[in-house]
Amino acid sequence: MAEFSLPAQPENELQRSIETTIGLLIANRERPAVSVEQFKAICRAAPEYALAMIDQKRALLLVSGGTGQEEIAHAVRSIEWELLGPSQFIRTRSSVASDDIGFIHERLLKNPDDFDRNDINYLHDQFKHSSHAIRDTILSELTKRMTSLAEQMLAEPPGMSQDIASLKKSITDYGFNPELNEILQKIDTELQSQSDAFDQVATMRHIRSFFERLHESVGKELRRRKPHLGNGTPLEKCGQAIDYLTRKRVITAKFKNLAKCLYAILSDDEYGVHALSATRDYTRLCRNMVVEYAVTLFFELERRLANSDED
């Protein structure tokens, strides 16, 4: 399994510590000589050597009996899971022993987010005709993910994904702070999170932060490209940045009203950043409105920059 080949003798103190620790776990099966966390800490210090040593001694570590066997076996599988990563562990252990399958099942029940789409599909193929309890859990997780994807697709207006891609490209092309795109990605990730992990207030804050920083960036770009239009307006304040873009004819008065109305919604005490009652659908709607507004704002900025007038 491990690509690292063991030397004839440990070559340094870390390797000697790993060899000694594993030897102690094999020798003392009634009361593990080191704690689970101590064992993991030692293995993390030299992961390749630890994996190779565990692979060599795995049978003795897992099935040598004693009252401490279950604790030791779980510690061994846990550190393999951490050091190999879920995908490699699944592919090297899911068809080996029932106890390894039981460990994978436990992880799937407790930490489904550890498993990416390819992992779930692989396990589905492996246990398609199995009577093991993991089969039902895999089917349940597949159903949950497909339902979530379908709901997301139904919730997104036609063309929204293209508009988001266009918006991210504009941010990059203009050389704006890449954190703007990072915020957009964070918003999407949060909207796709499972219900019990969805923090509506935090996501609304990210949407409002994006809206504020976008206007600041557009205002600074206008000043950079048309220095004669600059003044002392503090662009860090969103309302004043919107007023500045209106005075400098990037946006019209009606567009300004739309911007301020949208910003008021994002800042509203009842439904906005302080609203514990805000729903995912409401939050997604706010994201969608901000995206479409931002795409249009870039069109208006491009038009204004192309204007050769001097006022």
JSON list of C-alpha atoms in Angstrom, two decimals, residues 32-214:
[
{"chain": "A", "resi": 32, "resn": "PRO", "atom": "CA", "xyz": [-2.19, 0.29, 25.26]},
{"chain": "A", "resi": 33, "resn": "ALA", "atom": "CA", "xyz": [1.22, 1.63, 26.29]},
{"chain": "A", "resi": 34, "resn": "VAL", "atom": "CA", "xyz": [0.55, 4.94, 24.48]},
{"chain": "A", "resi": 35, "resn": "SER", "atom": "CA", "xyz": [-2.66, 6.87, 24.03]},
{"chain": "A", "resi": 36, "resn": "VAL", "atom": "CA", "xyz": [-4.41, 7.16, 20.69]},
{"chain": "A", "resi": 37, "resn": "GLU", "atom": "CA", "xyz": [-3.42, 10.83, 20.41]},
{"chain": "A", "resi": 38, "resn": "GLN", "atom": "CA", "xyz": [0.22, 10.07, 21.29]},
{"chain": "A", "resi": 39, "resn": "PHE", "atom": "CA", "xyz": [0.30, 7.35, 18.64]},
{"chain": "A", "resi": 40, "resn": "LYS", "atom": "CA", "xyz": [-1.17, 9.70, 16.02]},
{"chain": "A", "resi": 41, "resn": "ALA", "atom": "CA", "xyz": [1.23, 12.52, 16.92]},
{"chain": "A", "resi": 42, "resn": "ILE", "atom": "CA", "xyz": [4.25, 10.24, 16.47]},
{"chain": "A", "resi": 43, "resn": "CYS", "atom": "CA", "xyz": [2.97, 8.92, 13.13]},
{"chain": "A", "resi": 44, "resn": "ARG", "atom": "CA", "xyz": [2.27, 12.43, 11.81]},
{"chain": "A", "resi": 45, "resn": "ALA", "atom": "CA", "xyz": [5.92, 13.35, 12.43]},
{"chain": "A", "resi": 46, "resn": "ALA", "atom": "CA", "xyz": [7.13, 10.85, 9.77]},
{"chain": "A", "resi": 47, "resn": "PRO", "atom": "CA", "xyz": [4.01, 9.86, 7.81]},
{"chain": "A", "resi": 48, "resn": "GLU", "atom": "CA", "xyz": [5.59, 7.80, 5.02]},
{"chain": "A", "resi": 49, "resn": "TYR", "atom": "CA", "xyz": [7.63, 5.70, 7.42]},
{"chain": "A", "resi": 50, "resn": "ALA", "atom": "CA", "xyz": [4.61, 5.32, 9.72]},
{"chain": "A", "resi": 51, "resn": "LEU", "atom": "CA", "xyz": [2.39, 4.08, 6.87]},
{"chain": "A", "resi": 52, "resn": "ALA", "atom": "CA", "xyz": [5.04, 1.62, 5.69]},
{"chain": "A", "resi": 53, "resn": "MET", "atom": "CA", "xyz": [5.56, 0.29, 9.22]},
{"chain": "A", "resi": 54, "resn": "ILE", "atom": "CA", "xyz": [1.81, 0.00, 9.85]},
{"chain": "A", "resi": 55, "resn": "ASP", "atom": "CA", "xyz": [1.38, -1.81, 6.54]},
{"chain": "A", "resi": 56, "resn": "GLN", "atom": "CA", "xyz": [4.08, -4.30, 7.51]},
{"chain": "A", "resi": 57, "resn": "LYS", "atom": "CA", "xyz": [2.67, -4.89, 11.01]},
{"chain": "A", "resi": 58, "resn": "ARG", "atom": "CA", "xyz": [-1.02, -4.35, 10.27]},
{"chain": "A", "resi": 59, "resn": "ALA", "atom": "CA", "xyz": [-2.21, -7.90, 10.95]},
{"chain": "A", "resi": 60, "resn": "LEU", "atom": "CA", "xyz": [-0.50, -7.95, 14.35]},
{"chain": "A", "resi": 61, "resn": "LEU", "atom": "CA", "xyz": [-1.83, -4.51, 15.23]},
{"chain": "A", "resi": 62, "resn": "LEU", "atom": "CA", "xyz": [-5.42, -5.31, 14.29]},
{"chain": "A", "resi": 63, "resn": "VAL", "atom": "CA", "xyz": [-6.04, -8.94, 15.25]},
{"chain": "A", "resi": 64, "resn": "SER", "atom": "CA", "xyz": [-3.66, -9.90, 18.04]},
{"chain": "A", "resi": 65, "resn": "GLY", "atom": "CA", "xyz": [-6.42, -9.99, 20.65]},
{"chain": "A", "resi": 66, "resn": "GLY", "atom": "CA", "xyz": [-6.50, -8.51, 24.13]},
{"chain": "A", "resi": 67, "resn": "THR", "atom": "CA", "xyz": [-8.90, -6.12, 25.79]},
{"chain": "A", "resi": 68, "resn": "GLY", "atom": "CA", "xyz": [-7.21, -3.18, 24.08]},
{"chain": "A", "resi": 69, "resn": "GLN", "atom": "CA", "xyz": [-7.58, -4.61, 20.57]},
{"chain": "A", "resi": 70, "resn": "GLU", "atom": "CA", "xyz": [-10.62, -2.54, 19.57]},
{"chain": "A", "resi": 71, "resn": "GLU", "atom": "CA", "xyz": [-9.04, 0.72, 20.72]},
{"chain": "A", "resi": 72, "resn": "ILE", "atom": "CA", "xyz": [-5.73, -0.05, 19.00]},
{"chain": "A", "resi": 73, "resn": "ALA", "atom": "CA", "xyz": [-7.39, -1.16, 15.77]},
{"chain": "A", "resi": 74, "resn": "HIS", "atom": "CA", "xyz": [-9.49, 2.01, 15.61]},
{"chain": "A", "resi": 75, "resn": "ALA", "atom": "CA", "xyz": [-6.40, 4.16, 16.23]},
{"chain": "A", "resi": 76, "resn": "VAL", "atom": "CA", "xyz": [-4.52, 2.39, 13.42]},
{"chain": "A", "resi": 77, "resn": "ARG", "atom": "CA", "xyz": [-7.36, 2.84, 10.95]},
{"chain": "A", "resi": 78, "resn": "SER", "atom": "CA", "xyz": [-7.85, 6.47, 12.01]},
{"chain": "A", "resi": 79, "resn": "ILE", "atom": "CA", "xyz": [-4.24, 7.42, 11.35]},
{"chain": "A", "resi": 80, "resn": "GLU", "atom": "CA", "xyz": [-4.29, 5.55, 8.02]},
{"chain": "A", "resi": 81, "resn": "TRP", "atom": "CA", "xyz": [-7.43, 7.48, 7.09]},
{"chain": "A", "resi": 82, "resn": "GLU", "atom": "CA", "xyz": [-5.74, 10.76, 7.97]},
{"chain": "A", "resi": 83, "resn": "LEU", "atom": "CA", "xyz": [-2.37, 10.09, 6.33]},
{"chain": "A", "resi": 84, "resn": "LEU", "atom": "CA", "xyz": [-3.60, 8.30, 3.22]},
{"chain": "A", "resi": 85, "resn": "GLY", "atom": "CA", "xyz": [-6.64, 10.46, 2.74]},
{"chain": "A", "resi": 86, "resn": "PRO", "atom": "CA", "xyz": [-10.19, 9.08, 2.44]},
{"chain": "A", "resi": 87, "resn": "SER", "atom": "CA", "xyz": [-10.01, 8.25, -1.26]},
{"chain": "A", "resi": 88, "resn": "GLN", "atom": "CA", "xyz": [-6.90, 6.07, -1.05]},
{"chain": "A", "resi": 89, "resn": "PHE", "atom": "CA", "xyz": [-8.04, 4.40, 2.16]},
{"chain": "A", "resi": 90, "resn": "ILE", "atom": "CA", "xyz": [-11.38, 3.54, 0.56]},
{"chain": "A", "resi": 91, "resn": "ARG", "atom": "CA", "xyz": [-9.77, 2.08, -2.53]},
{"chain": "A", "resi": 92, "resn": "THR", "atom": "CA", "xyz": [-7.22, -0.01, -0.65]},
{"chain": "A", "resi": 93, "resn": "ARG", "atom": "CA", "xyz": [-9.39, -1.16, 2.25]},
{"chain": "A", "resi": 94, "resn": "SER", "atom": "CA", "xyz": [-13.03, -1.38, 1.15]},
{"chain": "A", "resi": 95, "resn": "SER", "atom": "CA", "xyz": [-12.64, -4.91, -0.22]},
{"chain": "A", "resi": 96, "resn": "VAL", "atom": "CA", "xyz": [-10.13, -6.26, 2.32]},
{"chain": "A", "resi": 97, "resn": "ALA", "atom": "CA", "xyz": [-11.74, -6.98, 5.68]},
{"chain": "A", "resi": 98, "resn": "SER", "atom": "CA", "xyz": [-15.18, -6.54, 7.22]},
{"chain": "A", "resi": 99, "resn": "ASP", "atom": "CA", "xyz": [-13.73, -4.46, 10.06]},
{"chain": "A", "resi": 100, "resn": "ASP", "atom": "CA", "xyz": [-12.17, -2.04, 7.55]},
{"chain": "A", "resi": 101, "resn": "ILE", "atom": "CA", "xyz": [-15.56, -1.77, 5.86]},
{"chain": "A", "resi": 102, "resn": "GLY", "atom": "CA", "xyz": [-17.13, -1.15, 9.25]},
{"chain": "A", "resi": 103, "resn": "PHE", "atom": "CA", "xyz": [-14.67, 1.70, 9.85]},
{"chain": "A", "resi": 104, "resn": "ILE", "atom": "CA", "xyz": [-15.50, 3.24, 6.45]},
{"chain": "A", "resi": 105, "resn": "HIS", "atom": "CA", "xyz": [-19.19, 2.89, 7.28]},
{"chain": "A", "resi": 106, "resn": "GLU", "atom": "CA", "xyz": [-18.64, 4.67, 10.60]},
{"chain": "A", "resi": 107, "resn": "ARG", "atom": "CA", "xyz": [-16.86, 7.54, 8.84]},
{"chain": "A", "resi": 108, "resn": "LEU", "atom": "CA", "xyz": [-19.63, 7.81, 6.25]},
{"chain": "A", "resi": 109, "resn": "LEU", "atom": "CA", "xyz": [-22.26, 8.03, 8.98]},
{"chain": "A", "resi": 110, "resn": "LYS", "atom": "CA", "xyz": [-20.38, 10.58, 11.11]},
{"chain": "A", "resi": 111, "resn": "ASN", "atom": "CA", "xyz": [-18.46, 12.60, 8.51]},
{"chain": "A", "resi": 112, "resn": "PRO", "atom": "CA", "xyz": [-20.14, 12.31, 5.08]},
{"chain": "A", "resi": 113, "resn": "ASP", "atom": "CA", "xyz": [-18.38, 15.46, 3.89]},
{"chain": "A", "resi": 114, "resn": "ASP", "atom": "CA", "xyz": [-15.08, 13.53, 3.98]},
{"chain": "A", "resi": 115, "resn": "PHE", "atom": "CA", "xyz": [-16.32, 11.61, 0.92]},
{"chain": "A", "resi": 116, "resn": "ASP", "atom": "CA", "xyz": [-16.28, 13.31, -2.45]},
{"chain": "A", "resi": 117, "resn": "ARG", "atom": "CA", "xyz": [-18.55, 12.35, -5.34]},
{"chain": "A", "resi": 118, "resn": "ASN", "atom": "CA", "xyz": [-16.03, 9.88, -6.77]},
{"chain": "A", "resi": 119, "resn": "ASP", "atom": "CA", "xyz": [-15.66, 8.19, -3.39]},
{"chain": "A", "resi": 120, "resn": "ILE", "atom": "CA", "xyz": [-19.41, 7.68, -3.07]},
{"chain": "A", "resi": 121, "resn": "ASN", "atom": "CA", "xyz": [-19.68, 6.37, -6.63]},
{"chain": "A", "resi": 122, "resn": "TYR", "atom": "CA", "xyz": [-16.79, 3.97, -6.02]},
{"chain": "A", "resi": 123, "resn": "LEU", "atom": "CA", "xyz": [-18.40, 2.63, -2.84]},
{"chain": "A", "resi": 124, "resn": "HIS", "atom": "CA", "xyz": [-21.73, 2.30, -4.63]},
{"chain": "A", "resi": 125, "resn": "ASP", "atom": "CA", "xyz": [-20.11, 0.12, -7.27]},
{"chain": "A", "resi": 126, "resn": "GLN", "atom": "CA", "xyz": [-18.30, -1.92, -4.60]},
{"chain": "A", "resi": 127, "resn": "PHE", "atom": "CA", "xyz": [-21.38, -2.63, -2.50]},
{"chain": "A", "resi": 128, "resn": "LYS", "atom": "CA", "xyz": [-24.11, -2.58, -5.13]},
{"chain": "A", "resi": 129, "resn": "HIS", "atom": "CA", "xyz": [-25.07, -6.18, -4.40]},
{"chain": "A", "resi": 130, "resn": "SER", "atom": "CA", "xyz": [-23.81, -6.40, -0.82]},
{"chain": "A", "resi": 131, "resn": "SER", "atom": "CA", "xyz": [-25.91, -7.18, 2.23]},
{"chain": "A", "resi": 132, "resn": "HIS", "atom": "CA", "xyz": [-23.62, -5.06, 4.44]},
{"chain": "A", "resi": 133, "resn": "ALA", "atom": "CA", "xyz": [-25.33, -2.18, 6.24]},
{"chain": "A", "resi": 134, "resn": "ILE", "atom": "CA", "xyz": [-23.02, 0.26, 4.42]},
{"chain": "A", "resi": 135, "resn": "ARG", "atom": "CA", "xyz": [-25.02, -0.31, 1.24]},
{"chain": "A", "resi": 136, "resn": "ASP", "atom": "CA", "xyz": [-28.11, 1.42, 2.64]},
{"chain": "A", "resi": 137, "resn": "THR", "atom": "CA", "xyz": [-26.01, 4.30, 3.97]},
{"chain": "A", "resi": 138, "resn": "ILE", "atom": "CA", "xyz": [-24.37, 4.76, 0.56]},
{"chain": "A", "resi": 139, "resn": "LEU", "atom": "CA", "xyz": [-27.76, 4.81, -1.17]},
{"chain": "A", "resi": 140, "resn": "SER", "atom": "CA", "xyz": [-29.06, 7.30, 1.40]},
{"chain": "A", "resi": 141, "resn": "GLU", "atom": "CA", "xyz": [-26.05, 9.59, 0.88]},
{"chain": "A", "resi": 142, "resn": "LEU", "atom": "CA", "xyz": [-26.35, 9.34, -2.91]},
{"chain": "A", "resi": 143, "resn": "THR", "atom": "CA", "xyz": [-30.05, 10.23, -2.70]},
{"chain": "A", "resi": 144, "resn": "LYS", "atom": "CA", "xyz": [-29.33, 13.18, -0.41]},
{"chain": "A", "resi": 145, "resn": "ARG", "atom": "CA", "xyz": [-26.66, 14.54, -2.74]},
{"chain": "A", "resi": 146, "resn": "MET", "atom": "CA", "xyz": [-28.68, 14.10, -5.90]},
{"chain": "A", "resi": 147, "resn": "THR", "atom": "CA", "xyz": [-31.71, 15.72, -4.28]},
{"chain": "A", "resi": 148, "resn": "SER", "atom": "CA", "xyz": [-29.57, 18.65, -3.13]},
{"chain": "A", "resi": 149, "resn": "LEU", "atom": "CA", "xyz": [-28.14, 19.06, -6.63]},
{"chain": "A", "resi": 150, "resn": "ALA", "atom": "CA", "xyz": [-31.60, 18.93, -8.20]},
{"chain": "A", "resi": 151, "resn": "GLU", "atom": "CA", "xyz": [-32.95, 21.50, -5.73]},
{"chain": "A", "resi": 152, "resn": "GLN", "atom": "CA", "xyz": [-29.99, 23.76, -6.43]},
{"chain": "A", "resi": 153, "resn": "MET", "atom": "CA", "xyz": [-30.55, 23.51, -10.18]},
{"chain": "A", "resi": 154, "resn": "LEU", "atom": "CA", "xyz": [-34.25, 24.25, -9.78]},
{"chain": "A", "resi": 155, "resn": "ALA", "atom": "CA", "xyz": [-33.48, 27.22, -7.50]},
{"chain": "A", "resi": 156, "resn": "GLU", "atom": "CA", "xyz": [-31.01, 28.85, -9.88]},
{"chain": "A", "resi": 157, "resn": "PRO", "atom": "CA", "xyz": [-32.53, 31.08, -12.58]},
{"chain": "A", "resi": 158, "resn": "PRO", "atom": "CA", "xyz": [-31.59, 30.16, -16.16]},
{"chain": "A", "resi": 159, "resn": "GLY", "atom": "CA", "xyz": [-28.17, 31.54, -17.04]},
{"chain": "A", "resi": 160, "resn": "MET", "atom": "CA", "xyz": [-27.15, 32.26, -13.43]},
{"chain": "A", "resi": 161, "resn": "SER", "atom": "CA", "xyz": [-24.06, 30.03, -13.58]},
{"chain": "A", "resi": 162, "resn": "GLN", "atom": "CA", "xyz": [-22.92, 31.79, -16.79]},
{"chain": "A", "resi": 163, "resn": "ASP", "atom": "CA", "xyz": [-23.47, 35.19, -15.16]},
{"chain": "A", "resi": 164, "resn": "ILE", "atom": "CA", "xyz": [-21.42, 34.18, -12.13]},
{"chain": "A", "resi": 165, "resn": "ALA", "atom": "CA", "xyz": [-18.64, 32.97, -14.43]},
{"chain": "A", "resi": 166, "resn": "SER", "atom": "CA", "xyz": [-18.81, 36.24, -16.37]},
{"chain": "A", "resi": 167, "resn": "LEU", "atom": "CA", "xyz": [-18.67, 38.24, -13.14]},
{"chain": "A", "resi": 168, "resn": "LYS", "atom": "CA", "xyz": [-15.62, 36.35, -11.88]},
{"chain": "A", "resi": 169, "resn": "LYS", "atom": "CA", "xyz": [-13.89, 36.90, -15.23]},
{"chain": "A", "resi": 170, "resn": "SER", "atom": "CA", "xyz": [-14.57, 40.63, -15.11]},
{"chain": "A", "resi": 171, "resn": "ILE", "atom": "CA", "xyz": [-13.12, 40.85, -11.60]},
{"chain": "A", "resi": 172, "resn": "THR", "atom": "CA", "xyz": [-10.00, 39.06, -12.80]},
{"chain": "A", "resi": 173, "resn": "ASP", "atom": "CA", "xyz": [-9.69, 41.01, -16.06]},
{"chain": "A", "resi": 174, "resn": "TYR", "atom": "CA", "xyz": [-9.88, 44.35, -14.27]},
{"chain": "A", "resi": 175, "resn": "GLY", "atom": "CA", "xyz": [-7.25, 43.23, -11.79]},
{"chain": "A", "resi": 176, "resn": "PHE", "atom": "CA", "xyz": [-9.52, 43.69, -8.78]},
{"chain": "A", "resi": 177, "resn": "ASN", "atom": "CA", "xyz": [-8.59, 42.07, -5.48]},
{"chain": "A", "resi": 178, "resn": "PRO", "atom": "CA", "xyz": [-8.95, 38.28, -5.95]},
{"chain": "A", "resi": 179, "resn": "GLU", "atom": "CA", "xyz": [-10.68, 38.17, -2.57]},
{"chain": "A", "resi": 180, "resn": "LEU", "atom": "CA", "xyz": [-13.82, 39.31, -4.41]},
{"chain": "A", "resi": 181, "resn": "ASN", "atom": "CA", "xyz": [-13.91, 36.02, -6.31]},
{"chain": "A", "resi": 182, "resn": "GLU", "atom": "CA", "xyz": [-13.03, 34.15, -3.14]},
{"chain": "A", "resi": 183, "resn": "ILE", "atom": "CA", "xyz": [-16.06, 35.69, -1.44]},
{"chain": "A", "resi": 184, "resn": "LEU", "atom": "CA", "xyz": [-18.28, 34.66, -4.36]},
{"chain": "A", "resi": 185, "resn": "GLN", "atom": "CA", "xyz": [-16.98, 31.10, -4.11]},
{"chain": "A", "resi": 186, "resn": "LYS", "atom": "CA", "xyz": [-17.51, 31.09, -0.36]},
{"chain": "A", "resi": 187, "resn": "ILE", "atom": "CA", "xyz": [-21.10, 32.23, -0.82]},
{"chain": "A", "resi": 188, "resn": "ASP", "atom": "CA", "xyz": [-21.80, 29.41, -3.28]},
{"chain": "A", "resi": 189, "resn": "THR", "atom": "CA", "xyz": [-20.16, 26.85, -1.01]},
{"chain": "A", "resi": 190, "resn": "GLU", "atom": "CA", "xyz": [-22.23, 28.01, 1.94]},
{"chain": "A", "resi": 191, "resn": "LEU", "atom": "CA", "xyz": [-25.47, 27.93, -0.06]},
{"chain": "A", "resi": 192, "resn": "GLN", "atom": "CA", "xyz": [-24.72, 24.33, -1.06]},
{"chain": "A", "resi": 193, "resn": "SER", "atom": "CA", "xyz": [-23.92, 23.19, 2.48]},
{"chain": "A", "resi": 194, "resn": "GLN", "atom": "CA", "xyz": [-26.16, 20.76, 4.30]},
{"chain": "A", "resi": 195, "resn": "SER", "atom": "CA", "xyz": [-29.08, 22.24, 6.21]},
{"chain": "A", "resi": 196, "resn": "ASP", "atom": "CA", "xyz": [-27.58, 21.78, 9.64]},
{"chain": "A", "resi": 197, "resn": "ALA", "atom": "CA", "xyz": [-24.35, 23.48, 8.51]},
{"chain": "A", "resi": 198, "resn": "PHE", "atom": "CA", "xyz": [-25.94, 26.45, 6.73]},
{"chain": "A", "resi": 199, "resn": "ASP", "atom": "CA", "xyz": [-25.21, 29.71, 8.53]},
{"chain": "A", "resi": 200, "resn": "GLN", "atom": "CA", "xyz": [-27.66, 32.16, 6.97]},
{"chain": "A", "resi": 201, "resn": "VAL", "atom": "CA", "xyz": [-26.39, 35.23, 8.82]},
{"chain": "A", "resi": 202, "resn": "ALA", "atom": "CA", "xyz": [-22.76, 34.57, 7.86]},
{"chain": "A", "resi": 203, "resn": "THR", "atom": "CA", "xyz": [-23.69, 34.07, 4.20]},
{"chain": "A", "resi": 204, "resn": "MET", "atom": "CA", "xyz": [-25.68, 37.32, 4.13]},
{"chain": "A", "resi": 205, "resn": "ARG", "atom": "CA", "xyz": [-22.68, 39.11, 5.60]},
{"chain": "A", "resi": 206, "resn": "HIS", "atom": "CA", "xyz": [-20.50, 37.74, 2.79]},
{"chain": "A", "resi": 207, "resn": "ILE", "atom": "CA", "xyz": [-23.01, 38.92, 0.18]},
{"chain": "A", "resi": 208, "resn": "ARG", "atom": "CA", "xyz": [-23.09, 42.39, 1.70]},
{"chain": "A", "resi": 209, "resn": "SER", "atom": "CA", "xyz": [-19.28, 42.47, 1.96]},
{"chain": "A", "resi": 210, "resn": "PHE", "atom": "CA", "xyz": [-19.00, 41.58, -1.73]},
{"chain": "A", "resi": 211, "resn": "PHE", "atom": "CA", "xyz": [-21.48, 44.34, -2.64]},
{"chain": "A", "resi": 212, "resn": "GLU", "atom": "CA", "xyz": [-19.54, 46.93, -0.62]},
{"chain": "A", "resi": 213, "resn": "ARG", "atom": "CA", "xyz": [-16.10, 45.96, -1.90]},
{"chain": "A", "resi": 214, "resn": "LEU", "atom": "CA", "xyz": [-17.30, 45.78, -5.50]}
]
